[in-house]
Structures are given as C-alpha cells and as structure tokens.
Amino acid sequence: MLAMEYRGPKRVRAVQKPMPEIKHPQDAIVRVLRTCICGSDLHLYNGNVPDTRVGSTFGHEFIGEVVEIGSEVTKLKTGDRVIVPFNIACGECHFCRQGMFGNCHESNTEATAVGGIFGYSHTAGGYDGGQAEFARVPYANVGPTIIPEGMDLDDAVLLTDVVPTGYQAAEMAGIQPNDTVVVFGAGPVGIMAARCAWLFGAGRVIIIDKEDYRLEFARNYSYCEAYNFEEIGDPVVFIKKTTDWIGADVVIDAVGAEAAGNAMQTITGRKLLLQAGSATAVHWAINSVKKGGVVSIVGVYGPTDNLIPIGNVLNKGLTIRANQASVKRLLPRLIEHVQNGTLNPKGLITHRIPLAEVADGYRMFSAKLDNCIKPVMIP
Amino acid sequence: METNVINTPIDPKQIPGWGVDADPKNDPTYPMRARMNVTQDPDSKHRPTLQPLEVEKLRSIERPNVSAVYGTTVPPMGLSGAIRRLAFKYSENRYRHWLPLIVADRVQVVEGILDDLVHGTVPNIWAEKGYDVEWKHNRTAFITKMATIAALTAGTIVWLSSGNKEKGFRRRDNQRRY
C-alpha cells in the first residue's frame, strides 16, 4: 500500500509499505478515505519531537472504511465508515473512566504523560498513522465512531482532531458570558478555538498570528478581531491596552512548539532543542491574561523542560488548563453542532493533495505557501 | 458567510450558536473526574487483553509493564537503537532520557540514507523536501535562501582551508626555529 514515510527533519516521501495487520483482538483495519496534515505534525516534520524514528508514517487525522476486524470487536463491522479519534484509548483504565481519553494508560508503553496517538512518534506509542491507504486502529470498540448518514466526509475528517481540540480549548477555559477571549495562533485549531469561544458565550474574541492571510481567514470564519503581532508591537501590551489595561479574561495557546516572535525562545527551543520547543505563546498567554484569569493550552510541546514565567502564574493567581483533546468524549456534541450547521469544519480546507505528493503537501503547509490553511489528502 | 472586514467588536448574539454551550458551572478548576460520575472503581486491576509482545518494545521506567496495546513500527536497531536503549534506562523526568533520543533521531537519519543506498535507492532529497512546491510558490525567497546557504558554506570552506595553511606555515616555522 502507498504510505507517507518520514526520512528526517523536513524530509518525507510516499513509498510502498506492507499492509497493516490485526495485532490485537480489538484491532480493526480501515481503508483511509480522508487524512489531513495537522499543525502538530509539523513538530514531527521539523524534528522537534524526541523519538521520531525514520521510517514512521505520520497522520493522526483520518477517517476510513472498516475492512477487517479482530475477534473482540463487537461495535463495528466491515463496511462501516468511521471517524477515528486521534487518541488511542482503551476505555477501561483509570484515566479513560474519567473521560480523559487523551491520557489512556493502556496505549503507550514509551511514555506516561501522554496516551497513544496515531502516527505521532514513539513518544506517543510508536503507531503508524493514517497518511496511508490503510491503517491499523486499536481498541476499535472504543474510539471509532460511525459517520452519520449524510455527513460530508470533509466535515467528518476534521472531527478527528481540529474541531474537538479547538472546542476543548474553549471548554477548558471556563468562559463566562461576555468574557474577552484571546487566541494565540491562527492555524486551523486556533481558528476553530476562536469560533467555539462564541458557543460558550464569549463577548469578544481576538486572534493573533503573524500571517496576514491566516488572519484574514480567521476574521471571516471565526467572526473575530484578528491582529498581526509584527504590526501591533508587544502583543502583551496591546492586549492590556485593548482591555482597559486589565488583561483578557481567557487566553488560549493554540500555537505550541513552533512559535515565532522571540529570538531567545526560537534559538533555544526550536534550533538547539534545549527546551521543549519555543514557549513564546505560553509567555504571551501568561503575561496578557488578567489576574485570576485562565490560560488554556492546546498547542503541542515536547518533553521535558520549558522556560516559562511560572512566577507570574503564582503572582497573578492564574488557572492553567491544558490537555490533548478527549475526542471520544466530545464527539456526540460536536456531531450535533455540525449537523445543525453551528459549526462548518470543511470550511477550513483550502488544499487537496494526492498522497503521492505528500512531500509537497508538508512543504506547502509548513512554509505557509499558497495561502494554505488546511490540506486534506485522499489516498 | 458575513465578512468581518475590520477589527471592531461585533454583536456576539448575531453569531450562529452563540452561548449554546454556556454553563455557569463551567469552572475550569472543576474536577475532570466528576464529568464521568466516577466515584469508585471496583475493578481497578482489570486490564484489556494484552497484545502479544512480537517486537522489541522500549518501556518507560515510570510504568511497571508494557501497555495492553502498542505500536509495532520501527523497532530500535543499529547505533540509533543502542542510543535509544540507553535513554530508556532513565526516567522521563531526566534530560539523560530525552537528549539521547534526540541524538538517536539524528543518527538514524544518516542510517536511513545508508540503508537507502544499500538497497539501491538514491534518496531524492529535492523531492523529499518538497522543493518543487517551494520553487513554484516562493521562488525569490527560495533562491535567496539557497544562495545564502551556498555562500556561507563556501565561505566556511575557504576560511577553514586558509586556517590550515596558516597553521601549517607556523608549524614549519616552529620546526625551523627549533
């Protein structure tokens, strides 16, 4: 089968690989119908996530049609078309029972902080991902959710990660009616977080990035104010000024390890890998939220150390919430939102790329070429 | 879609779905566990069926066992594999766990190129880096970047070469003196 293969930092290709096999009685094999390149795939692509092994196949955003099931799979049958949450969750462990499907303890042997994730390095379990014609899906009774009849496949594939992550970012922030919400990062997740902030009753939503085309997209898709941090001076001062010098009620970090905007963070975090990625967005979030406010983090950082202003967290009395999205927990509500038109995920998709041209897709998304917001691949 | 062309606050009540999920009890400090009404777990020792251990699986020392399912892709091998095995002797809490893994990743890139060559494949670095699309959409910046890299590389080579000659001259000079 054709599959994406990682060869080193900024080097990927499409190759022929062996078909995936049933390895566990709760496994299913799916034929991939849609798969996306995610902004957090770029952390792998750029070589920032430890234990990203040459020969791996990325791809944690995919939907597919079930073609084979293991002996313990009871909730799916061949021919079913399913949304596959990006996190691999057993549904039985201490954490899954608390709804923390992104923190499953029975899907990742190599690390304990994070559960298993499709195609996201051995730090997240060493699973091949869905940027391929077929994929192995463990715990098929738990994660995969049948695509409702009539749902557009382009909407469905964005329910695997982008929509739940954006929604959970807003949910974790504990938004109260008329709160001012600032989102750092106008990538697909940031744009979705900004849009979901309204669902929780935000009174004002501001998004900040450095790419004008993304800001323009966010302004229209998420109905929010959008500012280029290279044009507003210090973004922390700007946010204070525009909130009567109080600070935002809530700030969402939807950037993660690839943040630009601070030379010291860029050099130590992105270039020298002496910390777990550039923590610029976290810095700005902590320093621009009001005292007693909430910082919600869904941007992905690697292990282990970060230079973040924890003293300000203490002095300002902040609440910080952060996690991988628990897709399984959120899917029923989000499917409702898509079906009744409240959310329009496929509106984020700007590019369709054949799997054979995956290297071009990564370069385009990574270098932000051709006004790319969200690329989808159809194997 | 209504176009918001200027950065001015807009009336949120005009936005589809505004406030539909608002809940005053949505306190971010509210315990996550309460969401699933978990009070007690009478079967906390239960585990899913275990996947047979078919490949070498490195394991965090912060857990007593291999997870019930695991990925089977790219087991450790070669020099990079040896470095990874060393890293997994230490806790996730330590730099000596993560930094060797980053080193192993870089070593494996070289191993990957050698493996390609051994199997008769010459890696097409241009295509793997997606330079076609960069050339198409970002030509001027791409040429500038490549020219800068070439100039820096050439300058470094020239500087190192001249340094060697000078060192050699001094060495000969020293030999004459003594």
Coordinates of C-alpha atoms in Angstrom, one line a residue:
Chain A
M1 CA 0.0 0.0 0.0
L2 CA 1.1 3.6 -0.5
A3 CA 2.0 5.4 2.7
M4 CA 3.8 8.6 3.8
E5 CA 7.3 7.9 5.3
Y6 CA 9.5 10.1 7.4
R7 CA 13.1 10.2 6.5
G8 CA 14.5 13.0 8.7
P9 CA 13.8 16.7 9.5
K10 CA 11.9 18.3 6.6
R11 CA 12.2 15.1 4.5
V12 CA 9.2 12.9 3.8
R13 CA 8.1 10.7 0.9
A14 CA 5.4 8.4 -0.4
V15 CA 6.5 4.8 -0.5
Q16 CA 5.1 1.3 -0.8
K17 CA 4.7 -0.3 2.7
P18 CA 3.3 -3.7 3.9
M19 CA -0.4 -3.8 4.7
P20 CA -1.2 -3.3 8.4
E21 CA -2.3 -6.4 10.2
I22 CA -4.5 -7.3 13.2
K23 CA -2.2 -7.4 16.2
H24 CA -4.8 -7.5 19.0
P25 CA -8.3 -8.9 19.2
Q26 CA -9.8 -5.4 19.5
D27 CA -8.0 -4.1 16.4
A28 CA -9.6 -3.1 13.1
I29 CA -8.1 -2.3 9.8
V30 CA -9.6 0.7 7.9
R31 CA -9.2 1.8 4.4
V32 CA -8.4 5.5 4.7
L33 CA -10.9 7.8 3.0
R34 CA -9.6 11.2 4.0
T35 CA -6.5 12.2 6.0
C36 CA -5.1 15.6 6.9
I37 CA -1.8 17.1 7.7
C38 CA -2.1 18.7 11.2
G39 CA -0.1 21.7 12.5
S40 CA 1.2 19.4 15.2
D41 CA 2.6 17.1 12.5
L42 CA 4.9 19.9 11.7
H43 CA 6.6 19.5 15.1
L44 CA 7.5 15.9 14.0
Y45 CA 8.3 17.1 10.4
N46 CA 10.8 19.6 11.8
G47 CA 12.4 17.1 14.1
N48 CA 11.3 18.7 17.4
V49 CA 9.7 15.6 19.0
P50 CA 12.1 13.1 20.5
D51 CA 12.0 9.5 19.3
T52 CA 10.5 10.3 15.9
R53 CA 12.0 7.4 14.0
V54 CA 13.0 7.3 10.4
G55 CA 10.5 5.0 8.5
S56 CA 7.5 6.1 10.5
T57 CA 4.2 7.0 8.9
F58 CA 2.5 10.2 10.3
G59 CA -1.2 11.0 10.3
H60 CA -3.5 11.3 13.3
E61 CA -6.4 12.9 11.5
F62 CA -8.1 10.3 9.3
I63 CA -11.4 8.7 8.6
G64 CA -11.9 5.3 6.9
E65 CA -14.0 2.3 6.0
V66 CA -13.6 -0.8 8.1
V67 CA -12.2 -3.7 6.0
E68 CA -11.2 -6.2 8.7
I69 CA -11.9 -6.6 12.5
G70 CA -10.4 -8.6 15.3
S71 CA -12.2 -11.3 17.3
E72 CA -13.2 -9.0 20.2
V73 CA -14.6 -6.2 18.0
T74 CA -18.3 -6.0 18.6
K75 CA -19.3 -2.5 17.8
L76 CA -18.1 -2.3 14.2
K77 CA -18.4 -4.4 11.2
T78 CA -16.7 -4.4 7.8
G79 CA -18.1 -1.7 5.6
D80 CA -18.8 0.8 8.4
R81 CA -17.4 4.3 7.7
V82 CA -15.8 5.7 10.9
I83 CA -14.4 8.8 12.4
V84 CA -11.2 7.8 14.1
P85 CA -10.3 10.0 17.1
F86 CA -6.6 10.9 17.1
N87 CA -6.0 9.4 20.5
I88 CA -5.9 5.7 21.1
A89 CA -7.9 4.9 24.2
C90 CA -8.9 1.6 25.9
G91 CA -12.0 3.0 27.6
E92 CA -11.3 1.0 30.7
C93 CA -8.3 2.4 32.5
H94 CA -8.2 4.8 35.4
F95 CA -8.0 7.8 33.1
C96 CA -10.4 6.7 30.4
R97 CA -13.0 6.2 33.1
Q98 CA -12.7 9.9 33.9
G99 CA -13.3 10.9 30.3
M100 CA -9.6 11.6 29.8
F101 CA -9.3 9.6 26.6
G102 CA -6.3 11.6 25.6
N103 CA -4.4 10.2 28.6
C104 CA -5.2 6.5 28.3
H105 CA -2.7 4.4 30.3
E106 CA -3.0 1.2 28.1
S107 CA -2.0 2.6 24.7
N108 CA 1.5 3.9 25.2
T109 CA 4.4 2.0 26.6
E110 CA 7.2 4.5 25.9
A111 CA 5.9 7.5 28.0
T112 CA 3.4 8.0 30.7
A113 CA 2.4 11.7 30.3
V114 CA 0.5 11.1 27.0
G115 CA -1.5 8.3 25.7
G116 CA -1.1 6.6 22.3
I117 CA -1.6 8.8 19.3
F118 CA -1.7 7.6 15.7
G119 CA 1.5 8.4 13.8
Y120 CA 2.9 10.7 16.4
S121 CA 6.4 9.3 17.2
H122 CA 7.4 6.6 19.6
T123 CA 6.9 9.1 22.4
A124 CA 3.2 8.6 21.7
G125 CA 3.3 4.8 21.3
G126 CA 5.0 4.1 18.0
Y127 CA 1.9 3.6 16.0
D128 CA 1.8 4.1 12.2
G129 CA -0.6 6.9 11.3
G130 CA -3.3 7.4 8.7
Q131 CA -1.4 9.1 5.9
A132 CA -1.6 5.9 4.1
E133 CA -4.1 3.8 2.1
F134 CA -4.8 1.6 5.2
A135 CA -4.3 1.9 8.9
R136 CA -4.4 -0.3 12.0
V137 CA -6.9 1.0 14.6
P138 CA -6.5 -0.4 18.1
Y139 CA -9.4 -0.5 20.6
A140 CA -11.9 -0.4 17.8
N141 CA -14.8 -0.8 20.2
V142 CA -13.9 2.5 21.9
G143 CA -12.7 5.3 19.7
P144 CA -14.1 4.9 16.2
T145 CA -17.5 6.5 15.7
I146 CA -19.7 5.7 12.8
I147 CA -20.1 8.7 10.4
P148 CA -23.7 9.8 10.5
E149 CA -25.6 9.3 7.2
G150 CA -25.4 12.3 5.0
M151 CA -22.4 13.9 6.8
D152 CA -19.8 15.2 4.3
L153 CA -16.5 13.3 4.6
D154 CA -14.6 16.6 4.7
D155 CA -16.6 17.6 7.8
A156 CA -16.0 14.1 9.3
V157 CA -12.2 14.1 9.0
L158 CA -11.9 17.4 10.8
L159 CA -13.9 15.9 13.7
T160 CA -10.9 13.6 14.4
D161 CA -8.8 16.4 15.9
V162 CA -9.2 20.0 14.7
V163 CA -12.8 20.6 15.9
P164 CA -12.5 18.7 19.2
T165 CA -9.2 20.4 20.0
G166 CA -10.5 23.8 19.3
Y167 CA -13.7 23.2 21.2
Q168 CA -11.9 21.7 24.2
A169 CA -9.6 24.7 24.3
A170 CA -12.6 26.9 24.8
E171 CA -14.2 24.5 27.2
M172 CA -11.2 24.2 29.4
A173 CA -11.0 28.0 29.6
G174 CA -14.2 28.1 31.6
I175 CA -15.5 31.0 29.5
Q176 CA -18.2 33.0 31.3
P177 CA -20.8 35.2 29.5
N178 CA -19.2 38.2 27.8
D179 CA -15.6 37.2 28.6
T180 CA -12.9 38.6 26.4
V181 CA -11.0 35.7 24.8
V182 CA -7.6 35.9 23.1
V183 CA -6.4 33.1 20.9
F184 CA -2.7 32.9 20.0
G185 CA -2.2 31.2 16.7
A186 CA -4.5 31.4 13.6
G187 CA -3.8 27.9 12.4
P188 CA -6.8 25.5 11.9
V189 CA -7.1 24.8 15.7
G190 CA -6.7 28.4 16.7
I191 CA -9.4 29.4 14.2
M192 CA -11.7 26.7 15.5
A193 CA -11.0 27.6 19.1
A194 CA -11.9 31.2 18.3
R195 CA -15.1 30.1 16.7
C196 CA -16.0 27.8 19.5
A197 CA -15.4 30.5 22.1
W198 CA -18.7 32.1 21.0
L199 CA -20.5 28.9 21.8
F200 CA -19.6 29.3 25.4
G201 CA -20.8 32.9 25.5
A202 CA -17.7 35.0 24.8
G203 CA -18.4 38.7 24.4
R204 CA -15.2 39.5 22.4
V205 CA -12.8 37.2 20.6
I206 CA -9.4 38.3 19.4
I207 CA -6.9 36.1 17.4
I208 CA -3.2 36.9 17.0
D209 CA -0.8 35.5 14.4
K210 CA 1.9 36.8 12.1
E211 CA 0.5 35.6 8.7
D212 CA -1.9 38.1 7.2
Y213 CA -3.7 35.5 5.0
R214 CA -4.5 33.4 8.1
L215 CA -5.7 36.4 10.0
E216 CA -8.0 37.4 7.1
F217 CA -9.3 33.8 7.1
A218 CA -9.9 33.8 10.8
R219 CA -11.6 37.2 10.7
N220 CA -14.2 35.8 8.4
Y221 CA -14.5 32.2 9.5
S222 CA -14.5 32.9 13.3
Y223 CA -16.2 36.3 13.3
C224 CA -13.4 37.6 15.4
E225 CA -10.9 40.5 15.6
A226 CA -7.5 39.5 14.1
Y227 CA -4.2 41.2 14.6
N228 CA -0.6 40.6 13.2
F229 CA 1.8 40.6 16.1
E230 CA 4.5 42.0 13.9
E231 CA 2.4 45.1 13.4
I232 CA 1.0 45.8 16.9
G233 CA 4.2 46.0 18.8
D234 CA 4.4 44.0 22.0
P235 CA 1.3 41.7 21.9
V236 CA 1.1 41.7 25.7
V237 CA 1.0 45.5 25.9
F238 CA -1.5 45.6 23.0
I239 CA -3.9 43.2 24.8
K240 CA -3.7 45.1 28.0
K241 CA -4.4 48.3 26.2
T242 CA -7.4 47.0 24.4
T243 CA -8.9 45.6 27.6
D244 CA -8.7 48.8 29.6
W245 CA -5.3 47.7 31.0
I246 CA -6.9 44.8 32.8
G247 CA -5.9 41.9 30.5
A248 CA -8.0 39.2 28.8
D249 CA -10.3 37.0 30.8
V250 CA -9.1 34.0 29.0
V251 CA -6.1 33.3 26.7
I252 CA -5.8 30.2 24.6
D253 CA -2.4 29.0 23.3
A254 CA -3.1 27.2 20.0
V255 CA 0.5 27.5 18.8
G256 CA 2.8 25.1 20.7
A257 CA 6.4 24.4 20.0
E258 CA 6.8 26.2 16.7
A259 CA 6.1 29.7 17.9
A260 CA 7.9 32.6 16.3
G261 CA 8.2 36.0 17.8
N262 CA 11.0 35.7 20.3
A263 CA 14.6 35.2 19.3
M264 CA 15.8 33.6 22.5
Q265 CA 13.0 31.1 22.6
T266 CA 13.5 30.4 18.9
I267 CA 17.2 29.7 19.3
T268 CA 17.0 27.6 22.5
G269 CA 13.7 25.9 21.8
R270 CA 13.4 25.4 18.0
K271 CA 17.0 25.4 16.8
L272 CA 19.1 24.0 19.7
L273 CA 16.3 21.9 21.2
L274 CA 17.5 22.8 24.7
Q275 CA 13.9 23.2 25.8
A276 CA 10.7 21.6 24.7
G277 CA 10.1 23.9 21.8
S278 CA 9.7 27.7 21.7
A279 CA 7.5 28.7 24.6
T280 CA 6.7 32.2 23.2
A281 CA 3.0 31.7 23.0
V282 CA 2.8 30.5 26.7
H283 CA 4.8 33.5 27.7
W284 CA 2.4 35.8 26.0
A285 CA -0.6 34.0 27.3
I286 CA 0.5 34.2 30.9
N287 CA 1.5 37.8 30.7
S288 CA -1.5 39.0 28.8
V289 CA -4.3 37.3 30.7
K290 CA -5.8 39.2 33.6
K291 CA -5.0 38.5 37.3
G292 CA -7.2 35.5 38.2
G293 CA -7.7 34.6 34.6
V294 CA -7.5 31.3 32.8
V295 CA -4.8 30.1 30.3
S296 CA -5.9 27.2 28.2
I297 CA -3.2 25.4 26.3
V298 CA -3.7 23.0 23.4
G299 CA -0.6 23.9 21.5
V300 CA 1.7 20.9 21.5
Y301 CA 5.0 21.0 23.3
G302 CA 7.6 18.2 23.5
P303 CA 9.2 17.0 26.7
T304 CA 10.7 18.0 29.0
D305 CA 11.8 21.5 30.2
N306 CA 10.4 24.9 29.3
L307 CA 11.4 28.4 30.1
I308 CA 8.0 29.7 31.2
P309 CA 7.3 32.5 33.6
I310 CA 5.8 30.4 36.4
G311 CA 6.4 33.2 38.9
N312 CA 3.8 35.3 37.1
V313 CA 1.4 32.3 37.2
L314 CA 1.7 32.5 41.0
N315 CA 1.6 36.2 41.4
K316 CA -1.4 36.6 39.1
G317 CA -3.3 33.8 40.6
L318 CA -3.9 32.1 37.3
T319 CA -5.6 28.9 36.4
I320 CA -3.8 26.9 33.7
R321 CA -5.7 24.1 32.0
A322 CA -4.0 22.0 29.3
N323 CA -4.6 18.7 27.6
Q324 CA -4.8 16.7 24.4
A325 CA -8.4 16.7 23.4
S326 CA -10.6 13.9 24.6
V327 CA -12.1 13.4 21.2
K328 CA -14.4 10.5 22.2
R329 CA -16.0 12.4 25.0
L330 CA -16.7 15.4 22.8
L331 CA -17.8 13.8 19.5
P332 CA -21.6 13.4 20.3
R333 CA -22.0 17.1 21.0
L334 CA -19.8 18.2 18.1
I335 CA -21.6 16.0 15.6
E336 CA -24.8 17.8 16.7
H337 CA -23.1 21.1 16.1
V338 CA -22.1 20.1 12.6
Q339 CA -25.4 18.6 11.7
N340 CA -27.4 21.6 12.8
G341 CA -25.0 24.0 11.0
T342 CA -23.5 25.7 14.1
L343 CA -20.0 24.5 13.0
N344 CA -18.8 24.2 9.5
P345 CA -15.5 22.3 9.7
K346 CA -14.9 21.7 6.0
G347 CA -14.8 25.5 5.5
L348 CA -11.2 25.3 6.9
I349 CA -10.0 23.1 4.0
T350 CA -8.1 25.0 1.4
H351 CA -6.0 22.4 -0.4
R352 CA -6.5 18.8 -1.7
I353 CA -3.3 16.9 -2.2
P354 CA -2.7 13.4 -3.6
L355 CA -1.0 11.1 -1.1
A356 CA 1.8 10.6 -3.7
E357 CA 2.6 14.3 -3.4
V358 CA 2.8 14.2 0.4
A359 CA 6.3 15.9 0.5
D360 CA 4.9 18.9 -1.4
G361 CA 1.9 19.0 1.0
Y362 CA 4.2 19.1 4.0
R363 CA 6.4 21.8 2.5
M364 CA 3.3 23.9 1.5
F365 CA 1.7 23.7 4.9
S366 CA 5.0 24.1 6.8
A367 CA 6.2 27.1 4.8
K368 CA 2.6 28.6 4.6
L369 CA 2.7 28.7 0.8
D370 CA -0.3 29.5 -1.4
N371 CA -2.4 30.7 1.5
C372 CA -2.7 27.2 2.8
I373 CA -4.9 26.9 5.9
K374 CA -5.7 23.1 6.0
P375 CA -4.6 20.5 3.5
V376 CA -6.5 17.2 3.1
M377 CA -5.3 14.1 1.3
I378 CA -7.4 11.5 -0.4
P379 CA -5.4 8.3 -0.7
Chain B
M1 CA -20.6 34.0 5.3
E2 CA -20.8 37.5 6.6
T3 CA -17.5 39.3 6.0
N4 CA -15.9 40.9 9.0
V5 CA -13.5 43.3 7.3
I6 CA -12.5 45.5 10.1
N7 CA -11.2 44.7 13.6
T8 CA -14.1 46.0 15.6
P9 CA -16.0 44.1 18.2
I10 CA -19.2 42.7 16.8
D11 CA -22.5 41.8 18.4
P12 CA -22.0 38.3 19.6
K13 CA -25.6 37.5 19.6
Q14 CA -25.6 37.7 15.8
I15 CA -23.2 34.7 15.7
P16 CA -24.7 31.3 15.0
G17 CA -24.8 29.2 18.1
W18 CA -23.7 32.0 20.5
G19 CA -23.9 30.8 24.1
V20 CA -25.5 27.4 23.3
D21 CA -22.9 25.6 25.4
A22 CA -22.6 28.3 28.1
D23 CA -22.8 26.9 31.6
P24 CA -22.1 29.0 34.7
K25 CA -20.7 25.8 36.3
N26 CA -18.1 25.5 33.6
D27 CA -15.4 26.2 36.1
P28 CA -12.0 25.3 34.8
T29 CA -10.9 24.1 38.2
Y30 CA -13.9 21.7 38.4
P31 CA -12.5 18.2 38.8
M32 CA -12.3 16.4 35.5
R33 CA -13.3 13.1 37.1
A34 CA -16.7 14.4 38.1
R35 CA -17.6 14.6 34.4
M36 CA -18.0 10.8 34.1
N37 CA -19.6 10.4 37.6
V38 CA -16.7 8.1 38.6
T39 CA -16.8 7.5 42.4
Q40 CA -15.3 4.2 42.9
D41 CA -13.6 1.7 40.6
P42 CA -14.3 -1.7 41.9
D43 CA -12.4 -3.4 39.1
S44 CA -9.4 -1.1 39.0
K45 CA -7.0 -4.0 38.4
H46 CA -8.7 -5.1 35.3
R47 CA -6.7 -4.7 32.1
P48 CA -7.7 -5.2 28.4
T49 CA -6.5 -8.3 26.6
L50 CA -2.7 -8.0 26.2
Q51 CA -1.2 -7.7 22.7
P52 CA 1.5 -10.5 22.3
L53 CA 5.0 -9.0 22.5
E54 CA 6.3 -9.5 19.0
V55 CA 8.8 -6.8 18.6
E56 CA 11.4 -5.1 20.9
K57 CA 9.5 -2.5 22.8
L58 CA 11.3 0.1 24.8
R59 CA 9.4 0.9 28.0
S60 CA 9.3 3.9 30.3
I61 CA 10.7 3.1 33.7
E62 CA 7.8 5.0 35.1
R63 CA 5.4 2.1 34.5
P64 CA 5.6 -1.5 35.6
N65 CA 4.6 -3.1 32.3
V66 CA 4.1 -2.8 28.6
S67 CA 0.7 -1.2 27.7
A68 CA -2.0 -3.6 26.6
V69 CA -1.7 -2.5 23.0
Y70 CA 1.3 -0.9 21.4
G71 CA 2.7 0.3 18.1
T72 CA 4.9 -2.1 16.2
T73 CA 6.5 0.3 13.8
V74 CA 10.3 0.8 13.5
P75 CA 11.8 -1.2 16.4
P76 CA 15.2 0.1 17.6
M77 CA 18.1 -1.1 15.5
G78 CA 21.7 -0.1 14.7
L79 CA 23.6 2.6 16.5
S80 CA 20.5 4.7 16.9
G81 CA 18.8 1.8 18.6
A82 CA 21.6 1.3 21.0
I83 CA 21.4 5.0 22.0
R84 CA 17.6 4.6 22.4
R85 CA 18.1 1.6 24.7
L86 CA 20.5 3.7 26.8
A87 CA 17.9 6.5 27.0
F88 CA 15.2 4.2 28.3
K89 CA 17.3 3.3 31.3
Y90 CA 16.4 6.7 32.7
S91 CA 13.1 8.3 33.8
E92 CA 11.1 10.6 31.6
N93 CA 11.9 13.2 34.3
R94 CA 15.6 13.4 33.1
Y95 CA 17.4 15.1 30.3
R96 CA 19.5 12.0 30.0
H97 CA 16.3 10.3 28.8
W98 CA 15.3 12.9 26.2
L99 CA 18.5 14.3 24.9
P100 CA 19.9 10.9 23.8
L101 CA 16.6 10.3 22.0
I102 CA 17.1 13.5 20.0
V103 CA 20.7 12.4 19.2
A104 CA 19.4 9.0 18.2
D105 CA 16.9 10.6 15.8
R106 CA 19.7 12.4 14.1
V107 CA 21.9 9.4 13.9
Q108 CA 19.1 7.4 12.4
V109 CA 18.7 10.0 9.6
V110 CA 22.3 9.1 8.5
E111 CA 21.5 5.4 8.9
G112 CA 18.4 5.9 6.8
I113 CA 20.4 7.3 3.9
L114 CA 22.9 4.5 4.2
D115 CA 20.1 2.0 4.2
D116 CA 18.6 3.5 1.1
L117 CA 21.9 3.3 -0.7
V118 CA 22.5 -0.3 0.4
H119 CA 19.1 -1.2 -1.1
G120 CA 19.9 0.5 -4.3
T121 CA 17.9 3.7 -3.7
V122 CA 19.4 7.1 -4.1
P123 CA 17.3 9.4 -1.9
N124 CA 15.7 12.2 -3.9
I125 CA 16.4 14.9 -1.3
W126 CA 14.9 17.6 -3.6
A127 CA 11.6 15.8 -3.9
E128 CA 11.6 14.6 -0.2
K129 CA 11.9 18.2 0.9
G130 CA 9.1 19.3 -1.3
Y131 CA 11.3 21.9 -3.1
D132 CA 9.1 21.7 -6.2
V133 CA 6.3 23.5 -4.4
E134 CA 8.6 25.9 -2.8
W135 CA 10.1 26.7 -6.2
K136 CA 6.6 27.2 -7.6
H137 CA 5.1 29.4 -4.8
N138 CA 8.1 31.1 -3.1
R139 CA 10.8 31.3 -5.8
T140 CA 12.5 34.5 -4.9
A141 CA 12.8 33.7 -1.2
F142 CA 13.9 30.2 -2.1
I143 CA 16.7 31.3 -4.4
T144 CA 17.8 33.8 -1.7
K145 CA 17.9 31.2 0.9
M146 CA 19.8 28.7 -1.2
A147 CA 22.3 31.4 -2.3
T148 CA 22.8 32.4 1.3
I149 CA 23.4 28.7 2.4
A150 CA 25.8 28.3 -0.6
A151 CA 27.7 31.4 0.2
L152 CA 28.0 30.5 3.9
T153 CA 29.1 27.0 3.1
A154 CA 31.7 28.3 0.5
G155 CA 32.9 30.9 3.0
T156 CA 33.3 28.4 5.7
I157 CA 35.3 26.0 3.5
V158 CA 37.6 28.9 2.3
W159 CA 38.1 30.0 5.9
L160 CA 38.9 26.5 7.2
S161 CA 41.3 25.9 4.3
S162 CA 43.1 29.2 4.8
G163 CA 43.3 28.4 8.5
N164 CA 45.0 25.1 7.8
K165 CA 47.6 26.7 5.6
E166 CA 48.4 29.2 8.2
K167 CA 48.7 26.6 10.9
G168 CA 50.9 24.5 8.6
F169 CA 53.2 27.5 7.9
R170 CA 53.5 28.2 11.6
R171 CA 54.3 24.6 12.2
R172 CA 57.0 24.7 9.6
D173 CA 58.3 27.9 11.1
N174 CA 58.4 26.4 14.5
Q175 CA 60.3 23.4 13.2
R176 CA 62.9 25.7 11.6
R177 CA 63.3 27.6 14.8
Y178 CA 63.9 24.5 16.9

